[in-house]
Coordinates of C-alpha atoms and ligand atoms in Angstrom, one line a residue:
M26 CA 0.0 0.0 0.0
K27 CA 1.0 3.7 -0.2
A28 CA 1.3 6.1 2.8
L29 CA 2.6 9.4 3.9
V30 CA 5.9 8.6 5.6
Y31 CA 7.8 11.0 7.9
H32 CA 11.5 11.1 7.4
G33 CA 12.6 13.7 10.1
P34 CA 11.8 17.4 10.3
G35 CA 10.8 18.9 7.0
K36 CA 11.0 15.6 5.2
K37 CA 8.0 13.5 4.1
A38 CA 7.2 11.3 1.1
W39 CA 4.2 9.5 -0.4
E40 CA 5.7 6.0 -0.8
Q41 CA 5.1 2.3 -0.9
T42 CA 5.1 0.5 2.5
G43 CA 3.8 -2.8 3.9
K44 CA 0.1 -3.1 4.4
P45 CA -0.7 -3.4 8.1
M46 CA -1.8 -6.7 9.5
I47 CA -3.6 -7.8 12.7
Q48 CA -1.0 -8.2 15.4
E49 CA -3.2 -8.6 18.5
T50 CA -6.6 -10.2 18.8
T51 CA -8.0 -6.7 19.8
D52 CA -6.9 -5.1 16.6
A53 CA -8.8 -4.1 13.5
V54 CA -7.4 -3.2 10.1
V55 CA -9.3 -0.3 8.5
K56 CA -9.3 0.7 4.9
I57 CA -9.2 4.5 4.9
V58 CA -12.1 6.2 3.1
K59 CA -11.4 9.8 4.2
T60 CA -8.6 11.4 6.2
T61 CA -7.2 14.8 6.9
I62 CA -4.2 16.8 8.2
C63 CA -4.0 18.3 11.7
G64 CA -2.0 21.2 13.1
T65 CA -0.2 18.6 15.2
D66 CA 1.1 17.0 12.0
L67 CA 2.6 20.4 11.2
H68 CA 4.2 20.5 14.6
I69 CA 5.7 17.1 13.9
M70 CA 7.0 18.3 10.5
K71 CA 8.6 21.3 12.2
G72 CA 10.4 19.0 14.6
D73 CA 8.4 20.1 17.7
L74 CA 7.8 16.4 18.6
P75 CA 11.3 14.9 18.2
E76 CA 10.1 11.6 19.6
V77 CA 8.4 10.8 16.3
K78 CA 10.7 8.3 14.5
D79 CA 11.9 8.4 10.9
G80 CA 9.7 6.0 8.9
R81 CA 6.5 6.8 10.8
I82 CA 3.3 7.0 8.8
L83 CA 1.5 10.2 10.0
G84 CA -2.2 11.0 10.6
H85 CA -4.6 10.4 13.4
E86 CA -7.9 11.3 11.9
G87 CA -10.3 9.6 9.5
V88 CA -13.2 7.4 8.6
G89 CA -13.0 4.0 7.0
I90 CA -14.3 0.6 6.4
I91 CA -13.2 -2.4 8.4
E92 CA -11.1 -4.8 6.4
E93 CA -10.4 -7.3 9.1
V94 CA -10.8 -7.7 12.9
G95 CA -8.9 -9.7 15.5
S96 CA -10.6 -12.7 17.1
S97 CA -11.6 -10.8 20.3
V98 CA -13.1 -7.7 18.7
S99 CA -16.8 -7.9 19.4
N100 CA -18.3 -4.5 18.5
F101 CA -17.2 -4.5 14.8
K102 CA -17.0 -6.8 11.8
K103 CA -15.6 -6.7 8.3
G104 CA -17.4 -4.1 6.2
D105 CA -18.5 -1.8 9.0
H106 CA -18.1 1.9 8.5
V107 CA -16.3 3.6 11.4
I108 CA -14.9 6.8 12.7
I109 CA -11.3 6.4 13.9
S110 CA -10.6 8.2 17.2
C111 CA -7.3 10.0 17.3
V112 CA -6.9 8.4 20.8
T113 CA -6.5 4.7 21.2
S114 CA -7.9 3.3 24.4
C115 CA -8.3 -0.2 26.0
G116 CA -11.4 0.9 28.0
K117 CA -10.1 -1.3 30.9
C118 CA -7.1 0.3 32.6
D119 CA -7.2 2.7 35.5
F120 CA -7.0 5.8 33.3
C121 CA -9.6 4.6 30.9
K122 CA -11.9 3.8 33.8
K123 CA -11.5 7.4 34.9
G124 CA -12.4 8.6 31.4
M125 CA -8.9 9.7 30.7
Y126 CA -8.4 7.8 27.5
S127 CA -5.6 10.1 26.5
H128 CA -3.4 8.4 29.1
C129 CA -4.6 4.8 28.5
E130 CA -1.8 2.5 29.8
K131 CA -1.9 0.6 26.5
G132 CA -2.8 3.4 24.1
G133 CA -3.5 7.1 24.5
W134 CA -2.4 9.3 21.5
I135 CA -0.2 6.9 19.6
L136 CA -1.7 6.9 16.2
G137 CA 0.5 8.7 13.6
Y138 CA 2.9 9.4 16.5
M139 CA 4.2 6.2 18.2
I140 CA 2.5 3.8 15.7
N141 CA 1.6 4.1 12.1
G142 CA -1.3 6.4 11.3
T143 CA -4.2 7.2 9.0
Q144 CA -2.6 9.1 6.1
A145 CA -2.4 5.8 4.3
E146 CA -4.5 3.4 2.3
Y147 CA -4.9 1.1 5.4
V148 CA -4.3 1.5 9.1
R149 CA -4.1 -0.9 12.1
I150 CA -6.2 0.2 15.0
P151 CA -5.4 -1.4 18.4
Y152 CA -8.2 -1.9 20.9
A153 CA -10.7 -1.5 18.1
D154 CA -13.7 -2.0 20.3
N155 CA -13.1 1.1 22.3
S156 CA -11.1 3.2 19.7
L157 CA -13.6 3.1 16.8
Y158 CA -17.1 4.5 16.5
A159 CA -19.8 3.0 14.3
I160 CA -21.2 5.2 11.5
P161 CA -24.9 4.7 10.8
A162 CA -25.9 4.1 7.2
G163 CA -26.7 7.3 5.3
S164 CA -24.4 9.6 7.4
D165 CA -22.3 12.3 5.9
E166 CA -18.9 10.7 6.4
E167 CA -17.0 13.9 5.6
A168 CA -18.6 15.8 8.5
L169 CA -17.7 12.8 10.8
V170 CA -14.0 13.1 10.1
M171 CA -14.2 16.2 12.3
L172 CA -15.1 13.9 15.2
S173 CA -11.7 12.0 15.1
D174 CA -9.9 14.9 16.8
I175 CA -10.8 18.6 16.3
L176 CA -14.3 18.6 17.8
P177 CA -13.5 16.7 21.0
T178 CA -10.2 18.6 21.2
G179 CA -11.8 22.1 20.9
F180 CA -14.6 21.0 23.3
E181 CA -12.7 19.0 26.0
C182 CA -9.4 20.9 26.1
G183 CA -10.9 24.4 25.4
V184 CA -14.5 24.7 26.3
L185 CA -14.9 22.1 29.2
N186 CA -11.5 22.8 30.8
G187 CA -12.1 26.5 30.2
Q188 CA -15.4 26.2 32.1
V189 CA -17.3 28.4 29.6
K190 CA -20.6 29.5 31.1
P191 CA -23.7 31.5 29.9
G192 CA -22.9 35.2 29.7
D193 CA -19.1 34.8 29.8
T194 CA -16.7 36.7 27.7
I195 CA -14.2 34.3 26.1
A196 CA -11.2 34.6 23.8
I197 CA -10.1 32.0 21.4
I198 CA -6.5 32.5 20.3
G199 CA -6.0 30.6 17.0
A200 CA -8.7 30.2 14.3
G201 CA -7.4 27.0 12.8
P202 CA -9.7 24.0 12.7
V203 CA -9.2 23.4 16.5
G204 CA -9.9 27.0 17.4
M205 CA -13.0 26.8 15.2
A206 CA -14.1 23.6 16.9
A207 CA -13.8 25.5 20.2
L208 CA -15.8 28.3 18.7
L209 CA -18.6 26.1 17.5
T210 CA -18.8 24.0 20.7
S211 CA -18.5 26.9 23.1
Q212 CA -21.9 28.1 21.8
F213 CA -23.5 25.1 23.5
Y214 CA -23.1 27.3 26.7
T215 CA -24.1 30.7 25.2
P216 CA -21.2 32.9 26.1
A217 CA -22.1 36.5 25.7
E218 CA -18.9 37.6 23.8
I219 CA -16.5 35.4 21.8
I220 CA -13.3 37.2 20.7
V221 CA -11.3 35.3 18.1
V222 CA -7.6 36.2 17.5
D223 CA -5.5 35.1 14.6
Q224 CA -3.2 36.5 12.0
D225 CA -5.1 35.1 9.0
D226 CA -7.8 37.5 7.8
N227 CA -9.6 34.7 5.9
R228 CA -9.8 32.5 8.9
L229 CA -11.0 35.4 11.0
K230 CA -13.7 36.2 8.5
V231 CA -14.9 32.6 8.6
A232 CA -14.8 32.8 12.5
K233 CA -17.3 35.7 12.3
T234 CA -19.7 33.5 10.2
F235 CA -19.4 30.8 12.9
G236 CA -20.4 33.0 15.8
A237 CA -17.4 35.1 16.8
T238 CA -18.6 38.5 18.1
H239 CA -15.2 40.2 17.7
I240 CA -12.2 39.3 15.5
I241 CA -8.7 40.6 16.0
N242 CA -5.8 40.2 13.6
S243 CA -2.9 40.3 16.1
A244 CA -0.4 41.0 13.3
A245 CA -2.2 44.2 12.5
E246 CA -3.5 45.3 15.9
N247 CA -2.4 45.2 19.5
A248 CA -4.5 42.3 20.7
V249 CA -4.0 42.9 24.4
E250 CA -5.1 46.6 24.2
K251 CA -8.0 45.7 22.0
I252 CA -9.2 42.9 24.3
M253 CA -8.8 45.1 27.4
S254 CA -10.8 47.9 25.8
L255 CA -13.5 45.4 24.7
T256 CA -13.8 44.1 28.3
N257 CA -13.6 47.5 30.2
C258 CA -10.1 46.5 31.3
K259 CA -11.4 43.4 33.1
G260 CA -10.0 40.8 30.8
V261 CA -11.8 37.6 29.7
D262 CA -13.4 34.8 31.7
T263 CA -11.8 32.1 29.5
A264 CA -8.8 32.3 27.2
I265 CA -8.4 29.3 25.0
E266 CA -4.9 28.8 23.4
A267 CA -5.4 27.0 20.1
V268 CA -2.1 27.7 18.4
G269 CA 0.8 26.1 20.4
A270 CA 3.2 29.1 20.4
V271 CA 5.0 31.2 23.0
A272 CA 3.4 34.5 21.9
T273 CA -0.1 33.1 22.0
F274 CA 0.2 31.5 25.5
E275 CA 1.6 34.8 26.8
L276 CA -1.3 36.6 25.2
C277 CA -3.7 34.4 27.2
E278 CA -1.7 35.3 30.4
A279 CA -2.0 39.0 29.5
I280 CA -5.8 39.0 28.9
I281 CA -7.1 36.7 31.5
G282 CA -9.5 38.3 33.9
A283 CA -9.7 37.8 37.7
G284 CA -11.1 34.3 38.4
G285 CA -10.6 33.3 34.8
H286 CA -9.5 30.1 33.1
I287 CA -6.6 29.7 30.7
A288 CA -7.3 26.5 28.8
N289 CA -4.3 25.4 26.7
I290 CA -5.0 23.3 23.7
G291 CA -1.9 24.0 21.6
V292 CA 1.0 21.5 21.3
H293 CA 4.1 23.3 22.5
G294 CA 7.7 22.7 21.4
K295 CA 9.2 25.5 23.4
P296 CA 9.0 26.7 27.0
V297 CA 6.9 29.7 27.8
T298 CA 7.2 32.2 30.7
L299 CA 4.7 31.8 33.5
H300 CA 4.0 35.3 34.6
L301 CA 3.3 34.6 38.3
E302 CA 4.4 38.1 39.1
T303 CA 1.1 39.3 37.7
L304 CA -1.0 36.2 38.0
W305 CA -0.4 35.0 41.6
S306 CA -3.2 37.1 43.0
R307 CA -5.7 36.8 40.1
N308 CA -7.5 33.6 41.2
I309 CA -7.0 32.1 37.8
S310 CA -6.6 28.5 36.7
I311 CA -4.4 27.1 33.9
T312 CA -5.3 23.8 32.4
T313 CA -3.5 21.6 29.9
R314 CA -5.0 18.5 28.3
L315 CA -4.4 15.9 25.7
V316 CA -7.8 15.2 24.2
D317 CA -9.5 12.2 25.8
T318 CA -12.2 11.9 23.1
V319 CA -14.7 10.8 25.9
T320 CA -17.2 13.3 24.5
T321 CA -17.2 11.9 21.0
P322 CA -20.5 10.0 21.3
M323 CA -22.2 13.2 22.6
L324 CA -20.6 15.4 19.9
F325 CA -21.6 12.8 17.3
K326 CA -25.3 13.4 18.2
T327 CA -24.9 17.2 17.9
V328 CA -23.4 16.7 14.4
Q329 CA -26.0 14.2 13.3
S330 CA -28.8 16.5 14.5
K331 CA -27.0 19.5 12.8
K332 CA -26.8 21.5 16.0
I333 CA -23.2 22.1 14.8
E334 CA -22.1 21.8 11.2
P335 CA -18.4 21.0 11.2
K336 CA -18.5 20.2 7.5
K337 CA -18.4 23.9 6.9
L338 CA -14.8 23.8 8.1
I339 CA -13.8 21.8 5.0
T340 CA -12.3 24.1 2.4
H341 CA -10.3 21.7 0.2
R342 CA -10.6 18.2 -1.1
F343 CA -7.9 16.1 -2.6
K344 CA -7.3 12.5 -3.6
L345 CA -5.2 10.6 -1.0
D346 CA -2.2 10.4 -3.4
Q347 CA -2.2 14.2 -3.7
I348 CA -1.3 14.4 0.0
I349 CA 1.9 16.3 -0.5
E350 CA -0.1 19.1 -2.3
A351 CA -2.6 18.9 0.5
Y352 CA 0.1 19.5 3.2
D353 CA 1.3 22.5 1.2
T354 CA -2.2 23.9 1.1
F355 CA -2.8 23.4 4.8
E356 CA 0.7 24.8 5.7
H357 CA 0.0 27.9 3.6
A358 CA -3.5 28.3 5.0
A359 CA -3.7 32.1 4.6
R360 CA -2.5 32.1 1.0
E361 CA -4.8 29.2 0.1
K362 CA -7.8 30.3 2.2
A363 CA -7.7 26.9 3.8
L364 CA -9.2 25.4 6.9
K365 CA -9.7 21.6 7.0
V366 CA -8.6 19.6 4.0
I367 CA -10.2 16.2 3.2
L368 CA -8.2 13.5 1.5
E369 CA -10.2 10.7 -0.2
N370 CA -8.8 7.2 -0.8
Ligands
NAD27 N1 -4.2 19.1 23.1 C1 -4.6 18.3 22.1 O1 -5.0 17.2 22.4 C2 -4.5 18.7 20.7 C3 -5.2 18.0 19.7 C4 -5.2 18.5 18.4 C5 -4.5 19.6 18.1 N2 -3.8 20.3 19.0 C6 -3.1 21.5 18.8 O2 -4.0 22.5 18.6 C7 -3.4 23.6 17.8 C8 -4.3 24.1 16.7 O3 -4.4 23.0 15.7 P1 -5.0 23.4 14.3 O4 -5.2 22.1 13.5 O5 -6.2 24.3 14.4 O6 -3.7 24.1 13.7 P2 -3.5 25.2 12.6 O7 -2.0 25.3 12.4 O8 -4.4 25.0 11.4 O9 -4.0 26.6 13.3 C9 -3.2 27.4 14.1 C10 -3.7 28.8 13.9 O10 -2.9 29.7 14.7 C11 -2.7 30.9 14.0 N3 -1.5 31.5 14.5 C12 -0.2 31.2 14.4 N4 0.6 32.0 15.1 C13 -0.2 32.9 15.7 C14 0.1 34.1 16.5 N5 1.3 34.4 16.9 N6 -1.0 34.8 16.9 C15 -2.3 34.5 16.5 N7 -2.6 33.4 15.7 C16 -1.5 32.6 15.3 C17 -2.5 30.4 12.5 O11 -2.7 31.5 11.6 C18 -3.5 29.3 12.4 O12 -4.8 29.8 12.0 C19 -2.0 23.0 17.4 O13 -1.0 23.4 18.3 C20 -2.3 21.5 17.5 O14 -1.1 20.8 17.6 C21 -3.8 19.8 20.3
ZN28 ZN1 -4.7 16.3 15.8
ZN29 ZN1 -6.8 2.0 28.9

């Protein structure tokens, strides 16, 4: 089969590799139907995650059709359509029992990171029973790709950890697919004001159509001053970091109001300064989280009932073998007016 193989920072190739096989009785092999590229893949390509080995097939999102199941898989059979969760979980260990699938003792986020991923014609999914979700007949599979990662990530790491409440003023820093997922799902809780910050005018314009009440291009304007003036110098109740950069985390520290919550989503490759000299007395909380994907079944219902329409995040469609071009488009999102790209096998 062919797959997108990582060969160290800045190096990747669409090349011939071995087709995955069942290794454990709890595995499934899935034929990819649709997959996509995540901001985290861009962090890997930049070298922010040096633990990723040369030869790794990237990708941790997608929908597909089961090709084969191991003898102890009981929830799925050959031919079933499934959503692949970006997090692999056994469902049985202490962390899984606590709902913290991201730290499953036998899984967690391993796909396209520690084991081969979904930017391929086929992928092996360990602990298939707990790591795949059935797709009912007639569903819009493209929309469901957004349930692999970005929707649970924006919701769990951003909205739930950020404790968004009715009437709150929130800021979302980063209007990529993950920031947009936080924007869509924050509205379950009817915050009064949603300020979205990015440097990409196209993404900011899209954020406005998705419910942002204010947009700020932080390359063109002083985001701290603007947010302080929008909040009567009080700062925001929740600041969601959805970039994974030093400047954007420090922006969250500068705009957080008393009693507020900084909810970090971004994958960081560099240390940031914790400004305790200003924050020690502000009654704030700072949370970090690797997405658990425990809310996937709930989010699935909101997508099926069209309470949220993540399909609108898809701007570009490619064939899977055009994946190098798709990476270029996603990497140059402002130039290409890109949000989520879909690759079809
Ligand atoms: N915690 C988790 O479990 C988890 C899961 C998935 C993704 N992530 C992370 O979430 C982040 C967002 O993912 P994405 O797919 O939306 O990525 P993306 O690269 O598409 O989006 C990042 C956005 O940040 C903007 N940006 C960059 N520098 C900026 C700056 N200085 N000021 C303002 N905006 C800036 C970019 O223009 C872009 O729109 C990434 O760091 C990704 O690794 C974390
Ligand atoms: Zn991801
Ligand atoms: Zn587990």
